[in-house]
Amino acid sequence: MDVIPSLDLLGGQVVRLLHGDFAKVTAYGDPESVLDSLDVPRGSRLHLVDLEASRSGRPIELDVVRRLAKRDLRVQVGGGIRSLADARAWIEAGAAKIVIGTVAADSPAILREIVDALGPDRVIAAIDVRDGIVRVNGWESDARATLAEVLARVEALGIGEALITDINKDGAMRGPSFALYRSLQTKLRIIASGGVSTLGDVVSLSRIRSVGACVIGRALLDRRMQLAEARARVATPNAIPERIIPCLDVRDGRVVKGVNFVDIRDAGDPVECAARYEAEGADELVILDISATDANRTTALETVHRVSESLFIPLTVGGGVRTIEDFRALLRAGADRVAINTAALRNPQLIADCAREFGVQAVVLSCDAKRVNDHFEAMVRSGKESSGVDAVAWCRQAEELGTGEILLTSVDRDGTNAGYDIELLRAVTSVVRISVIASGGAGALEHFRDAIESGGARAVLAASLFHDRRLSIGDVKRYLTGEGIPVR
Amino acid sequence: MITTLIDSPVANVANIARALRTVGAELQVTRDPDAIANAEKLVLPGVGSFIAAMCWLEENRIDSAIHAAVANGASLLGVCVGHQLLFDVSHEMGTTAGLGLVRGEVHKFEGSLPVPQIGWNRVQCAEGGDRTLFEGVENGVFYFVNSYAASNAPDEIARADYGGPFTAAVQRDRIFGVQFHPEKSSAAGLRVLRNFVSWT
């Protein structure tokens, strides 16, 4: 999949309009310096939108296109192209392709005229969609044709590419409309546009069969992602499988399961559960020791030892780890990695100390997050008490201190089967580079997909769903494979 | 044939021992240079830093014991940092000479992906390369924990991709190395160990 930087132009400058309002302009400077600052390499495709042209209906920024075409960029330009004359003016200025919106949706005759004169390879159809309806004239009115009709017409003219924007997602930084792109029945190469704000978004788009490219504007300008990094990540999007991780909550040597961290019930022998999960294809196992007292800690170490004796996948253990000695004891008992939660919130240096002593790969930050008003707070004492610390900032700090991975549990969703908290996941995955394990709320197959695709999680954890055999790990893996998400 | 597992303090020996026994190895776990020099089948594990692992080999004369065993026709499997130790040189924290049993150098991962790599990755056998080690798992997925790796090693028999291709396994004569952790790679990892243990 190609990743295409996108710039909006106004008065010869790169700008961004707040909610499409020409009175609320953020300027980023002249196109050349912006392209330099974004490290856009020669030969790259570049998407330009001439904002004034889309307002006035005639090409304005021809000179910018002339200059950029000379820099060996394959420029595609859009904005109010309503006639063959406009289209020709852009091509003559050096644009490789023109992006045609309203005319493509509402004026089949003009579209045909442009394609006949310039060739179908010069044309990208731009289709803006809101709630499944095609919108035209700067999103102000509904198109006469349906989305399926517009796609069929564009395809019949021999046009190869369609830039599809979900208006509700555009500029919102909440992720693109994966469901829309996945639902499209077309042979066209889709250029996804709108809401692409994280590296995870780019990777997820690359896994959707019809999507051949995506355009990214604001996320590049705001330095939320690097173009080179995004391109590297999609070069081999399927090499690294996403992980399915069953979790055993263990107390006094038995597996237990509670709803919202309370109301605990017995769910079996940890060694038997672990062996069953590995046989089913679990990529890793998490054991959370929820026994509250020191007296039971010895039992927990024995449990870890017993489980690790017959397990040939990585084992992460957490719960009640307060000191570097607790950490060491769990590694000695057979854990590959140890999750720290409350103790790290009280003493963040513990993360750095453990990373130095045992390696970054051994340290997992377990963050229990609870929604409080418009943000998330990191909780302590098994999710019962707020630390007052912002969960997203805390995850970021933990990454800097040296945690190898973050196990991110939504306290609100835990045990509810209502789905992972995608907003929480996005908030964290958009600010850290290390992997995030989604936890809390899994109840159906699509929840796993959404956590990875929309949430940006690199692993998904579930406990009760697997214990109760409502789904097997194999079910989840088959489903994800069908959705284009690689698994082991 | 007895498999001799080198009892390195900078390795998770217990896990590898358990996996080797599970696939039917008759196991001797030792750090005695004489026992290692006389071994017919050796496993060299390792985690953590290259330099610490190499220092331990040298201080305990295990480096020359390994060379002696190899000269006598022993087969050898290096695992993770044990695999990296087989190479000429590592560039972890300066430049450190390795055992020089396979050709090439170990470098830090470059590129944009988080380091260390922690997780599963698909391993592709080289076209026309030796398949002894990967029989039955030619396109398998294995568990990696590493910040450093060789790339395009002349003795490469399998590669993986982490922001760019790297050497996942090497083989030269009777010497093998795997960058991943077979003891944590479930059935695929056990298969690789079984292939090594049962190979003559």
mmCIF file of N, CA and C in Angstrom, chain A residues 220-266:
data_model
loop_
_atom_site.group_PDB
_atom_site.id
_atom_site.type_symbol
_atom_site.label_atom_id
_atom_site.label_comp_id
_atom_site.label_asym_id
_atom_site.label_seq_id
_atom_site.Cartn_x
_atom_site.Cartn_y
_atom_site.Cartn_z
ATOM 1 N N LEU A 220 0.656 14.005 9.599
ATOM 2 C CA LEU A 220 2.046 14.281 9.214
ATOM 3 C C LEU A 220 2.434 15.703 9.617
ATOM 4 N N LEU A 221 1.537 16.660 9.329
ATOM 5 C CA LEU A 221 1.848 18.060 9.637
ATOM 6 C C LEU A 221 2.022 18.271 11.137
ATOM 7 N N ASP A 222 1.231 17.555 11.918
ATOM 8 C CA ASP A 222 1.319 17.692 13.372
ATOM 9 C C ASP A 222 2.377 16.776 13.972
ATOM 10 N N ARG A 223 3.132 16.094 13.122
ATOM 11 C CA ARG A 223 4.239 15.233 13.569
ATOM 12 C C ARG A 223 3.758 14.073 14.429
ATOM 13 N N ARG A 224 2.529 13.627 14.198
ATOM 14 C CA ARG A 224 2.072 12.444 14.921
ATOM 15 C C ARG A 224 2.685 11.196 14.315
ATOM 16 N N MET A 225 3.057 11.274 13.063
ATOM 17 C CA MET A 225 3.784 10.143 12.473
ATOM 18 C C MET A 225 4.730 10.633 11.402
ATOM 19 N N GLN A 226 5.727 9.791 11.123
ATOM 20 C CA GLN A 226 6.718 10.089 10.099
ATOM 21 C C GLN A 226 6.345 9.317 8.837
ATOM 22 N N LEU A 227 6.475 9.993 7.692
ATOM 23 C CA LEU A 227 6.132 9.345 6.429
ATOM 24 C C LEU A 227 6.958 8.076 6.213
ATOM 25 N N ALA A 228 8.270 8.180 6.458
ATOM 26 C CA ALA A 228 9.148 7.029 6.214
ATOM 27 C C ALA A 228 8.760 5.846 7.100
ATOM 28 N N GLU A 229 8.415 6.162 8.345
ATOM 29 C CA GLU A 229 8.049 5.099 9.278
ATOM 30 C C GLU A 229 6.751 4.417 8.839
ATOM 31 N N ALA A 230 5.793 5.240 8.418
ATOM 32 C CA ALA A 230 4.519 4.674 7.943
ATOM 33 C C ALA A 230 4.761 3.771 6.736
ATOM 34 N N ARG A 231 5.601 4.224 5.821
ATOM 35 C CA ARG A 231 5.873 3.415 4.626
ATOM 36 C C ARG A 231 6.605 2.126 4.997
ATOM 37 N N ALA A 232 7.522 2.226 5.958
ATOM 38 C CA ALA A 232 8.246 1.013 6.385
ATOM 39 C C ALA A 232 7.293 0.008 7.014
ATOM 40 N N ARG A 233 6.342 0.513 7.798
ATOM 41 C CA ARG A 233 5.440 -0.394 8.514
ATOM 42 C C ARG A 233 4.534 -1.171 7.562
ATOM 43 N N VAL A 234 4.200 -0.583 6.417
ATOM 44 C CA VAL A 234 3.315 -1.314 5.512
ATOM 45 C C VAL A 234 4.075 -2.111 4.459
ATOM 46 N N ALA A 235 5.406 -2.029 4.518
ATOM 47 C CA ALA A 235 6.183 -2.783 3.523
ATOM 48 C C ALA A 235 5.966 -4.285 3.711
ATOM 49 N N THR A 236 5.904 -4.740 4.953
ATOM 50 C CA THR A 236 5.632 -6.164 5.235
ATOM 51 C C THR A 236 4.587 -6.263 6.338
ATOM 52 N N PRO A 237 3.355 -5.886 6.026
ATOM 53 C CA PRO A 237 2.353 -5.784 7.098
ATOM 54 C C PRO A 237 1.949 -7.134 7.678
ATOM 55 N N ASN A 238 2.243 -8.204 6.978
ATOM 56 C CA ASN A 238 1.764 -9.501 7.439
ATOM 57 C C ASN A 238 2.855 -10.400 7.990
ATOM 58 N N ALA A 239 4.071 -9.853 8.125
ATOM 59 C CA ALA A 239 5.167 -10.693 8.602
ATOM 60 C C ALA A 239 5.008 -10.992 10.095
ATOM 61 N N ILE A 240 4.557 -9.998 10.837
ATOM 62 C CA ILE A 240 4.517 -10.142 12.282
ATOM 63 C C ILE A 240 3.077 -10.387 12.726
ATOM 64 N N PRO A 241 2.802 -11.590 13.220
ATOM 65 C CA PRO A 241 1.422 -11.909 13.580
ATOM 66 C C PRO A 241 0.965 -11.156 14.826
ATOM 67 N N GLU A 242 -0.286 -10.840 14.888
ATOM 68 C CA GLU A 242 -0.860 -10.267 16.100
ATOM 69 C C GLU A 242 -1.123 -11.426 17.059
ATOM 70 N N ARG A 243 -1.103 -11.146 18.340
ATOM 71 C CA ARG A 243 -1.116 -12.225 19.332
ATOM 72 C C ARG A 243 -2.450 -12.350 20.070
ATOM 73 N N ILE A 244 -2.825 -13.570 20.336
ATOM 74 C CA ILE A 244 -3.998 -13.862 21.151
ATOM 75 C C ILE A 244 -3.504 -14.406 22.493
ATOM 76 N N ILE A 245 -3.891 -13.745 23.565
ATOM 77 C CA ILE A 245 -3.339 -14.085 24.879
ATOM 78 C C ILE A 245 -4.459 -14.399 25.871
ATOM 79 N N PRO A 246 -4.593 -15.655 26.253
ATOM 80 C CA PRO A 246 -5.525 -15.958 27.338
ATOM 81 C C PRO A 246 -4.913 -15.563 28.671
ATOM 82 N N CYS A 247 -5.772 -15.181 29.585
ATOM 83 C CA CYS A 247 -5.310 -14.747 30.900
ATOM 84 C C CYS A 247 -5.920 -15.627 31.976
ATOM 85 N N LEU A 248 -5.086 -16.045 32.909
ATOM 86 C CA LEU A 248 -5.576 -16.782 34.068
ATOM 87 C C LEU A 248 -5.450 -15.891 35.293
ATOM 88 N N ASP A 249 -6.587 -15.555 35.900
ATOM 89 C CA ASP A 249 -6.539 -14.871 37.192
ATOM 90 C C ASP A 249 -6.436 -15.975 38.237
ATOM 91 N N VAL A 250 -5.369 -15.936 39.018
ATOM 92 C CA VAL A 250 -5.103 -17.046 39.924
ATOM 93 C C VAL A 250 -5.125 -16.567 41.368
ATOM 94 N N ARG A 251 -5.824 -17.328 42.217
ATOM 95 C CA ARG A 251 -5.819 -17.034 43.646
ATOM 96 C C ARG A 251 -5.698 -18.344 44.408
ATOM 97 N N ASP A 252 -4.761 -18.397 45.301
ATOM 98 C CA ASP A 252 -4.539 -19.593 46.125
ATOM 99 C C ASP A 252 -4.405 -20.852 45.271
ATOM 100 N N GLY A 253 -3.684 -20.713 44.149
ATOM 101 C CA GLY A 253 -3.412 -21.884 43.327
ATOM 102 C C GLY A 253 -4.551 -22.318 42.433
ATOM 103 N N ARG A 254 -5.634 -21.540 42.383
ATOM 104 C CA ARG A 254 -6.760 -21.882 41.514
ATOM 105 C C ARG A 254 -7.048 -20.735 40.567
ATOM 106 N N VAL A 255 -7.554 -21.070 39.374
ATOM 107 C CA VAL A 255 -7.993 -20.031 38.451
ATOM 108 C C VAL A 255 -9.355 -19.526 38.919
ATOM 109 N N VAL A 256 -9.508 -18.202 38.978
ATOM 110 C CA VAL A 256 -10.803 -17.622 39.349
ATOM 111 C C VAL A 256 -11.174 -16.548 38.333
ATOM 112 N N LYS A 257 -12.421 -16.154 38.332
ATOM 113 C CA LYS A 257 -12.818 -15.087 37.419
ATOM 114 C C LYS A 257 -13.846 -14.198 38.086
ATOM 115 N N GLY A 258 -13.644 -12.900 37.997
ATOM 116 C CA GLY A 258 -14.587 -11.959 38.572
ATOM 117 C C GLY A 258 -15.094 -10.981 37.542
ATOM 118 N N VAL A 259 -16.183 -10.309 37.869
ATOM 119 C CA VAL A 259 -16.700 -9.253 37.005
ATOM 120 C C VAL A 259 -16.329 -7.927 37.663
ATOM 121 N N ASN A 260 -15.752 -7.012 36.870
ATOM 122 C CA ASN A 260 -15.282 -5.726 37.389
ATOM 123 C C ASN A 260 -14.446 -5.904 38.663
ATOM 124 N N PHE A 261 -13.578 -6.883 38.631
ATOM 125 C CA PHE A 261 -12.624 -7.126 39.709
ATOM 126 C C PHE A 261 -13.295 -7.554 41.020
ATOM 127 N N VAL A 262 -14.589 -7.776 41.037
ATOM 128 C CA VAL A 262 -15.232 -8.285 42.259
ATOM 129 C C VAL A 262 -16.063 -9.514 41.897
ATOM 130 N N ASP A 263 -16.760 -10.081 42.840
ATOM 131 C CA ASP A 263 -17.657 -11.204 42.569
ATOM 132 C C ASP A 263 -16.900 -12.388 41.945
ATOM 133 N N ILE A 264 -15.955 -12.923 42.695
ATOM 134 C CA ILE A 264 -15.022 -13.926 42.182
ATOM 135 C C ILE A 264 -15.625 -15.346 42.200
ATOM 136 N N ARG A 265 -15.357 -16.119 41.133
ATOM 137 C CA ARG A 265 -15.786 -17.521 41.164
ATOM 138 C C ARG A 265 -14.681 -18.433 40.627
ATOM 139 N N ASP A 266 -14.708 -19.703 41.018
ATOM 140 C CA ASP A 266 -13.647 -20.654 40.679
ATOM 141 C C ASP A 266 -13.762 -21.107 39.222
#
